[in-house]
Amino acid sequence: MFSTRKRVIATGALIALVAGLTACSSVGDSDGTDLTGKDVGAMANFKAGDQFRATEALDFSILFSDHPNYPLQDDWLLWSELTERTNVTLAPTVVPMSDYEQKRSLLVGAGKAPMIIPKTYPGQEQAYVSSGAALPVSKYLDLMPNLSEKIDKWELEDSFDGLRQADGEFYLLPGLHEDVWQDYSVAFRTDIMDELGLEAPKDWNEFRDVLTAIKTVYPDSYPLSDRFKGDSLLNVVSMTYGSTAGWGWEAASWNPDDEKFEFTGATAEYREFVEYLHSLVEDGLVDPESFTQDDDSAIQKFVSGKSFAISSNAQTLVNDYRPAIIDTVPGATVAKLPLPAGPAGNVVAESTRLENGIMINADALESENFTAMMQFIDWLWYSDAGAEFVKWGVEGITFDRGEDGKRELLADIDYVGVHPGATTHLQKDFGFAGGVFAYGGATELLESTFSDEEIAFQDVMKKKDVLPLAPPFPLEEAEREQATLLETPLSDTAKQATLRFILGQRDLSEWDDYVTELEGKGMDTYLDLVNSAYERYAATK
Amino acid sequence: MVKVDHAPPVLKLRGPSPRPQRIRSSRGEGIFQVVNVVILLGVVAVTLYPFLNIIAQSFSGESFIRAGEVNLWPRGFNTTTYQLVLSDSMFWTNYKNTVVYTVVATAIAMVLTTCYAYVLSKKKVRGRNVLIGIAVFTMFFNGGLIPNYVLISSLGMTNSLWAIVLPNAISVFNLLVMKSFFENLPEELEEAAQIDGLSTFGILFRIVLPLSKAVMATMVLFYAVAFWNSWFQAFLYMDRADLFPVTVYLRNLIAGATTAASSGGGNDLAQVASNIQSVTMVLTVLPILCLYPFVQRHFVSGIMLGSVKG
């Protein structure tokens, strides 16, 4: 009997081992850019602006993030027209948007990932670099004329450098924005502001004045009660103080004077920003619950007239606030106000120009259709025609051009509420303007679906200066592990202390103690890692 | 399953011993009763409120939900969302999948678990301890996510019913509960049946199973609820939306509602209204909710039998 048990265990162990090995075995290290024999179906002389069309019918597998608002349909015009134009059929592996990242890592880990893996945000590809699962796409940019042209024309070289790993290559084809696009700001009850004769604040001091004026009339209220756990507010305020926090938090920030990185949470700019927010909370202008309450509570306070300002983007404005407040507070009007300026000037940060993009399964390199696939991706995601196609659809079927060249959806098609009551929907019934293919791009295209109000907002935002990007510091794999181990507790400490300082639970006179705590958690070791990686990078430039 | 059946004889011995009603309950006991009732009513309120709130939301207008004005009673009563969700063909496709997966998975699980448990309950079976060991081993160790995925996909089971139904066919916990139930059936019954000429399977089907309705009902409930609620297997192994169970549909819907608000990606528009979420939740929970009261009686006696005397 004992031997039976032993045998069972041994067999089990063997199965586990074999499975493990299969999972770990990665792609062969076919280095270099020798692509002979891999151009089946590719166009011989594919240039920027050309319509890509495979010379024979091709199939490419793609991971598809399924959005619950417009679930994938096999009969979408998107699919048939795509095949019609490019001779390529996409074979989607459908993954619910809710757990896209988990399935992606599972499929890549198991070696069963589709060739094209979109909806990968910059930074997420790092996990797949060392195992060799992601293709170093920077080696193949010559196959992608549209992308190369955009990088040149939109001056994205620096942004792309930020994607480079320690080996100097990058492994992600990001989505691009022509211009910096700052969507989030703070929305105000404009009817109250008009009533009190208040102007839109130009800087954060005026912002405080507006809140104070509201507070004097409504002394029992907190004029600003925020959502997003305060992350949006922290992000936009810190940005104009020349620092990062909230959604935009970066542990290391670049000091151009000393030409090295500092720990963000210990800089003078950061302290100034924290002091400002603390003063708002101290004066009762900002609800202390802003940093802990869930979104619904914050929205409820705003739409029931208990608070008068809340963080917002273009969509939350029209989806969350306006429809609800009409019923509860008659006569209320809400608008997103342009971002106030701060000590760093009238600025926005540039970190927003790279969007989620495409990671390519390294196995694709083995395919004889590799070149065709890269050309196809280049056309679909990076050419003007491709970008218009995935967003607006087909001229004459989904949209028409007005006399001024402005695109207009046909009358029976709805999208972002342009034709309420229409029987079909651009996303649901045609598959266009979906998150997998259409995002960012040229400003003209991006703004083509904006409301007039949002365009006016963006026009103000565009007049702002853009803060320069921090240089990259590509870490090697072992370094990255160490850096993460150091950075996580450091960031946690900084974020926790930030909130306590802002809320007044900790006195700002203890700032030096806080910096000492950071040092105790290895701040200097972390900065050494980052700075030496930067110097290594700078030396190769 | 709904039919009332007789509790196994053993249970009768454990009923409350008859006590003369005349004895006055002491003051302390009275206070205890009051406190007990109050606390339990509190617990009932706390557990019931979210559910009633969801039901109320499912019939309410969106702006009232946003303003937080919906509690136990719908505000701005309407059924348009029900009509909307019920007219979504994908919802029904996924709902049908859930029913199919649950029924098939429960059936397979019941057959396998019963057979396995019955064998394990026979002390005379050689290698019984090894068989128990193999089962218990899987309670604590497994291959992990990726090896499992590689295994299932190498077996060609992805995008099929089998990927959901087979890997979790035997829940070791249920197996052990059932095993100890079988162990407690009087051996003499089976011996008598054997003398009367029944085969092993005959004994199982004609003697043991009819005496095990309580535990069977409990196991059916355990398995059915688990399979009804499960989404992860389907999420892992299914690559097409029309194969997902309704739980994946619901999960995605709720995720869509929360991310649309915060992503700011100019395209993921049209946030899912929160009463669509509540409608979907109500529709998903409903069948299990209807099933519960009928099976619960067996459920209580079944689990007690297995565990107490194990």
PDB file of N, CA, C and O in Angstrom, chain A residues 75-78 80-82 84-85 389 392-401 408-414 419 424-426 429-432:
ATOM      1  N   ASP A  75     -21.761  40.397 -35.464  1.00  0.00           N
ATOM      2  CA  ASP A  75     -22.229  41.013 -36.705  1.00  0.00           C
ATOM      3  C   ASP A  75     -21.958  42.516 -36.763  1.00  0.00           C
ATOM      4  O   ASP A  75     -22.573  43.222 -37.545  1.00  0.00           O
ATOM      5  N   TRP A  76     -21.053  42.985 -35.931  1.00  0.00           N
ATOM      6  CA  TRP A  76     -20.696  44.401 -35.987  1.00  0.00           C
ATOM      7  C   TRP A  76     -20.150  44.768 -37.371  1.00  0.00           C
ATOM      8  O   TRP A  76     -19.361  44.014 -37.963  1.00  0.00           O
ATOM      9  N   LEU A  77     -20.535  45.950 -37.818  1.00  0.00           N
ATOM     10  CA  LEU A  77     -19.983  46.476 -39.073  1.00  0.00           C
ATOM     11  C   LEU A  77     -18.463  46.614 -38.953  1.00  0.00           C
ATOM     12  O   LEU A  77     -17.729  46.450 -39.927  1.00  0.00           O
ATOM     13  N   LEU A  78     -17.991  46.902 -37.748  1.00  0.00           N
ATOM     14  CA  LEU A  78     -16.549  47.021 -37.504  1.00  0.00           C
ATOM     15  C   LEU A  78     -15.796  45.825 -38.062  1.00  0.00           C
ATOM     16  O   LEU A  78     -14.806  45.973 -38.774  1.00  0.00           O
ATOM     17  N   SER A  80     -16.793  43.353 -40.266  1.00  0.00           N
ATOM     18  CA  SER A  80     -16.905  43.065 -41.703  1.00  0.00           C
ATOM     19  C   SER A  80     -16.159  44.132 -42.521  1.00  0.00           C
ATOM     20  O   SER A  80     -15.461  43.811 -43.486  1.00  0.00           O
ATOM     21  N   GLU A  81     -16.305  45.391 -42.090  1.00  0.00           N
ATOM     22  CA  GLU A  81     -15.646  46.454 -42.840  1.00  0.00           C
ATOM     23  C   GLU A  81     -14.120  46.361 -42.701  1.00  0.00           C
ATOM     24  O   GLU A  81     -13.371  46.627 -43.634  1.00  0.00           O
ATOM     25  N   LEU A  82     -13.682  45.950 -41.530  1.00  0.00           N
ATOM     26  CA  LEU A  82     -12.245  45.803 -41.302  1.00  0.00           C
ATOM     27  C   LEU A  82     -11.670  44.757 -42.257  1.00  0.00           C
ATOM     28  O   LEU A  82     -10.630  44.962 -42.888  1.00  0.00           O
ATOM     29  N   GLU A  84     -13.021  43.758 -45.035  1.00  0.00           N
ATOM     30  CA  GLU A  84     -13.176  44.322 -46.370  1.00  0.00           C
ATOM     31  C   GLU A  84     -11.991  45.226 -46.744  1.00  0.00           C
ATOM     32  O   GLU A  84     -11.423  45.132 -47.817  1.00  0.00           O
ATOM     33  N   ARG A  85     -11.619  46.087 -45.811  1.00  0.00           N
ATOM     34  CA  ARG A  85     -10.569  47.053 -46.134  1.00  0.00           C
ATOM     35  C   ARG A  85      -9.173  46.465 -46.079  1.00  0.00           C
ATOM     36  O   ARG A  85      -8.298  46.828 -46.848  1.00  0.00           O
ATOM     37  N   PHE A 389     -11.691  55.474 -38.761  1.00  0.00           N
ATOM     38  CA  PHE A 389     -12.545  54.306 -38.979  1.00  0.00           C
ATOM     39  C   PHE A 389     -13.011  53.696 -37.660  1.00  0.00           C
ATOM     40  O   PHE A 389     -14.201  53.452 -37.453  1.00  0.00           O
ATOM     41  N   TRP A 392     -15.346  56.624 -35.842  1.00  0.00           N
ATOM     42  CA  TRP A 392     -16.577  57.119 -36.463  1.00  0.00           C
ATOM     43  C   TRP A 392     -17.269  56.097 -37.348  1.00  0.00           C
ATOM     44  O   TRP A 392     -18.438  56.275 -37.691  1.00  0.00           O
ATOM     45  N   GLY A 393     -16.535  55.079 -37.774  1.00  0.00           N
ATOM     46  CA  GLY A 393     -17.162  54.086 -38.632  1.00  0.00           C
ATOM     47  C   GLY A 393     -16.948  54.387 -40.101  1.00  0.00           C
ATOM     48  O   GLY A 393     -15.879  54.826 -40.507  1.00  0.00           O
ATOM     49  N   VAL A 394     -17.954  54.154 -40.893  1.00  0.00           N
ATOM     50  CA  VAL A 394     -17.836  54.232 -42.340  1.00  0.00           C
ATOM     51  C   VAL A 394     -18.642  55.415 -42.850  1.00  0.00           C
ATOM     52  O   VAL A 394     -19.828  55.550 -42.518  1.00  0.00           O
ATOM     53  N   GLU A 395     -17.982  56.242 -43.639  1.00  0.00           N
ATOM     54  CA  GLU A 395     -18.674  57.425 -44.155  1.00  0.00           C
ATOM     55  C   GLU A 395     -19.856  56.989 -45.027  1.00  0.00           C
ATOM     56  O   GLU A 395     -19.731  56.085 -45.854  1.00  0.00           O
ATOM     57  N   GLY A 396     -20.993  57.631 -44.796  1.00  0.00           N
ATOM     58  CA  GLY A 396     -22.183  57.283 -45.562  1.00  0.00           C
ATOM     59  C   GLY A 396     -23.029  56.228 -44.872  1.00  0.00           C
ATOM     60  O   GLY A 396     -24.227  56.124 -45.131  1.00  0.00           O
ATOM     61  N   ILE A 397     -22.399  55.419 -44.002  1.00  0.00           N
ATOM     62  CA  ILE A 397     -23.191  54.390 -43.306  1.00  0.00           C
ATOM     63  C   ILE A 397     -23.419  54.772 -41.853  1.00  0.00           C
ATOM     64  O   ILE A 397     -24.513  54.655 -41.324  1.00  0.00           O
ATOM     65  N   THR A 398     -22.351  55.239 -41.190  1.00  0.00           N
ATOM     66  CA  THR A 398     -22.549  55.671 -39.809  1.00  0.00           C
ATOM     67  C   THR A 398     -22.428  57.193 -39.676  1.00  0.00           C
ATOM     68  O   THR A 398     -23.011  57.764 -38.774  1.00  0.00           O
ATOM     69  N   PHE A 399     -21.630  57.801 -40.517  1.00  0.00           N
ATOM     70  CA  PHE A 399     -21.504  59.259 -40.398  1.00  0.00           C
ATOM     71  C   PHE A 399     -21.383  59.924 -41.766  1.00  0.00           C
ATOM     72  O   PHE A 399     -21.098  59.264 -42.767  1.00  0.00           O
ATOM     73  N   ASP A 400     -21.641  61.204 -41.746  1.00  0.00           N
ATOM     74  CA  ASP A 400     -21.485  62.005 -42.954  1.00  0.00           C
ATOM     75  C   ASP A 400     -20.635  63.213 -42.625  1.00  0.00           C
ATOM     76  O   ASP A 400     -20.516  63.575 -41.464  1.00  0.00           O
ATOM     77  N   ARG A 401     -20.083  63.824 -43.654  1.00  0.00           N
ATOM     78  CA  ARG A 401     -19.344  65.047 -43.421  1.00  0.00           C
ATOM     79  C   ARG A 401     -20.207  66.248 -43.782  1.00  0.00           C
ATOM     80  O   ARG A 401     -20.815  66.274 -44.848  1.00  0.00           O
ATOM     81  N   GLU A 408     -20.629  64.158 -38.833  1.00  0.00           N
ATOM     82  CA  GLU A 408     -21.903  64.111 -38.123  1.00  0.00           C
ATOM     83  C   GLU A 408     -22.445  62.700 -38.194  1.00  0.00           C
ATOM     84  O   GLU A 408     -22.489  62.110 -39.270  1.00  0.00           O
ATOM     85  N   LEU A 409     -22.900  62.183 -37.080  1.00  0.00           N
ATOM     86  CA  LEU A 409     -23.517  60.857 -37.087  1.00  0.00           C
ATOM     87  C   LEU A 409     -24.825  60.924 -37.857  1.00  0.00           C
ATOM     88  O   LEU A 409     -25.514  61.936 -37.819  1.00  0.00           O
ATOM     89  N   LEU A 410     -25.156  59.834 -38.556  1.00  0.00           N
ATOM     90  CA  LEU A 410     -26.446  59.784 -39.221  1.00  0.00           C
ATOM     91  C   LEU A 410     -27.558  59.852 -38.174  1.00  0.00           C
ATOM     92  O   LEU A 410     -27.370  59.477 -37.012  1.00  0.00           O
ATOM     93  N   ALA A 411     -28.724  60.303 -38.616  1.00  0.00           N
ATOM     94  CA  ALA A 411     -29.789  60.672 -37.672  1.00  0.00           C
ATOM     95  C   ALA A 411     -30.232  59.511 -36.778  1.00  0.00           C
ATOM     96  O   ALA A 411     -30.641  59.720 -35.642  1.00  0.00           O
ATOM     97  N   ASP A 412     -30.167  58.295 -37.314  1.00  0.00           N
ATOM     98  CA  ASP A 412     -30.732  57.195 -36.536  1.00  0.00           C
ATOM     99  C   ASP A 412     -29.705  56.513 -35.641  1.00  0.00           C
ATOM    100  O   ASP A 412     -29.938  55.435 -35.110  1.00  0.00           O
ATOM    101  N   ILE A 413     -28.528  57.132 -35.491  1.00  0.00           N
ATOM    102  CA  ILE A 413     -27.481  56.512 -34.687  1.00  0.00           C
ATOM    103  C   ILE A 413     -27.159  57.415 -33.509  1.00  0.00           C
ATOM    104  O   ILE A 413     -26.919  58.610 -33.685  1.00  0.00           O
ATOM    105  N   ASP A 414     -27.157  56.843 -32.332  1.00  0.00           N
ATOM    106  CA  ASP A 414     -26.843  57.631 -31.147  1.00  0.00           C
ATOM    107  C   ASP A 414     -25.420  57.330 -30.668  1.00  0.00           C
ATOM    108  O   ASP A 414     -24.915  56.232 -30.841  1.00  0.00           O
ATOM    109  N   HIS A 419     -27.984  61.913 -30.544  1.00  0.00           N
ATOM    110  CA  HIS A 419     -29.323  61.663 -31.088  1.00  0.00           C
ATOM    111  C   HIS A 419     -30.110  60.808 -30.109  1.00  0.00           C
ATOM    112  O   HIS A 419     -30.345  59.626 -30.364  1.00  0.00           O
ATOM    113  N   THR A 424     -30.499  52.977 -33.148  1.00  0.00           N
ATOM    114  CA  THR A 424     -29.250  52.219 -33.096  1.00  0.00           C
ATOM    115  C   THR A 424     -28.181  53.054 -32.393  1.00  0.00           C
ATOM    116  O   THR A 424     -28.307  54.256 -32.254  1.00  0.00           O
ATOM    117  N   HIS A 425     -27.132  52.363 -31.979  1.00  0.00           N
ATOM    118  CA  HIS A 425     -26.084  53.016 -31.208  1.00  0.00           C
ATOM    119  C   HIS A 425     -24.737  52.698 -31.839  1.00  0.00           C
ATOM    120  O   HIS A 425     -24.462  51.544 -32.175  1.00  0.00           O
ATOM    121  N   LEU A 426     -23.908  53.710 -31.980  1.00  0.00           N
ATOM    122  CA  LEU A 426     -22.624  53.548 -32.667  1.00  0.00           C
ATOM    123  C   LEU A 426     -21.776  52.456 -32.018  1.00  0.00           C
ATOM    124  O   LEU A 426     -21.138  51.658 -32.702  1.00  0.00           O
ATOM    125  N   ASP A 429     -24.290  48.762 -31.603  1.00  0.00           N
ATOM    126  CA  ASP A 429     -24.781  48.079 -32.789  1.00  0.00           C
ATOM    127  C   ASP A 429     -23.780  48.035 -33.934  1.00  0.00           C
ATOM    128  O   ASP A 429     -23.918  47.232 -34.841  1.00  0.00           O
ATOM    129  N   PHE A 430     -22.786  48.908 -33.891  1.00  0.00           N
ATOM    130  CA  PHE A 430     -21.817  48.926 -34.993  1.00  0.00           C
ATOM    131  C   PHE A 430     -20.409  48.557 -34.536  1.00  0.00           C
ATOM    132  O   PHE A 430     -19.566  48.180 -35.331  1.00  0.00           O
ATOM    133  N   GLY A 431     -20.143  48.698 -33.236  1.00  0.00           N
ATOM    134  CA  GLY A 431     -18.828  48.309 -32.717  1.00  0.00           C
ATOM    135  C   GLY A 431     -17.783  49.398 -32.781  1.00  0.00           C
ATOM    136  O   GLY A 431     -16.632  49.183 -32.407  1.00  0.00           O
ATOM    137  N   PHE A 432     -18.179  50.594 -33.260  1.00  0.00           N
ATOM    138  CA  PHE A 432     -17.185  51.660 -33.360  1.00  0.00           C
ATOM    139  C   PHE A 432     -17.093  52.437 -32.051  1.00  0.00           C
ATOM    140  O   PHE A 432     -17.938  52.299 -31.176  1.00  0.00           O
TER     141      PHE A 432
END
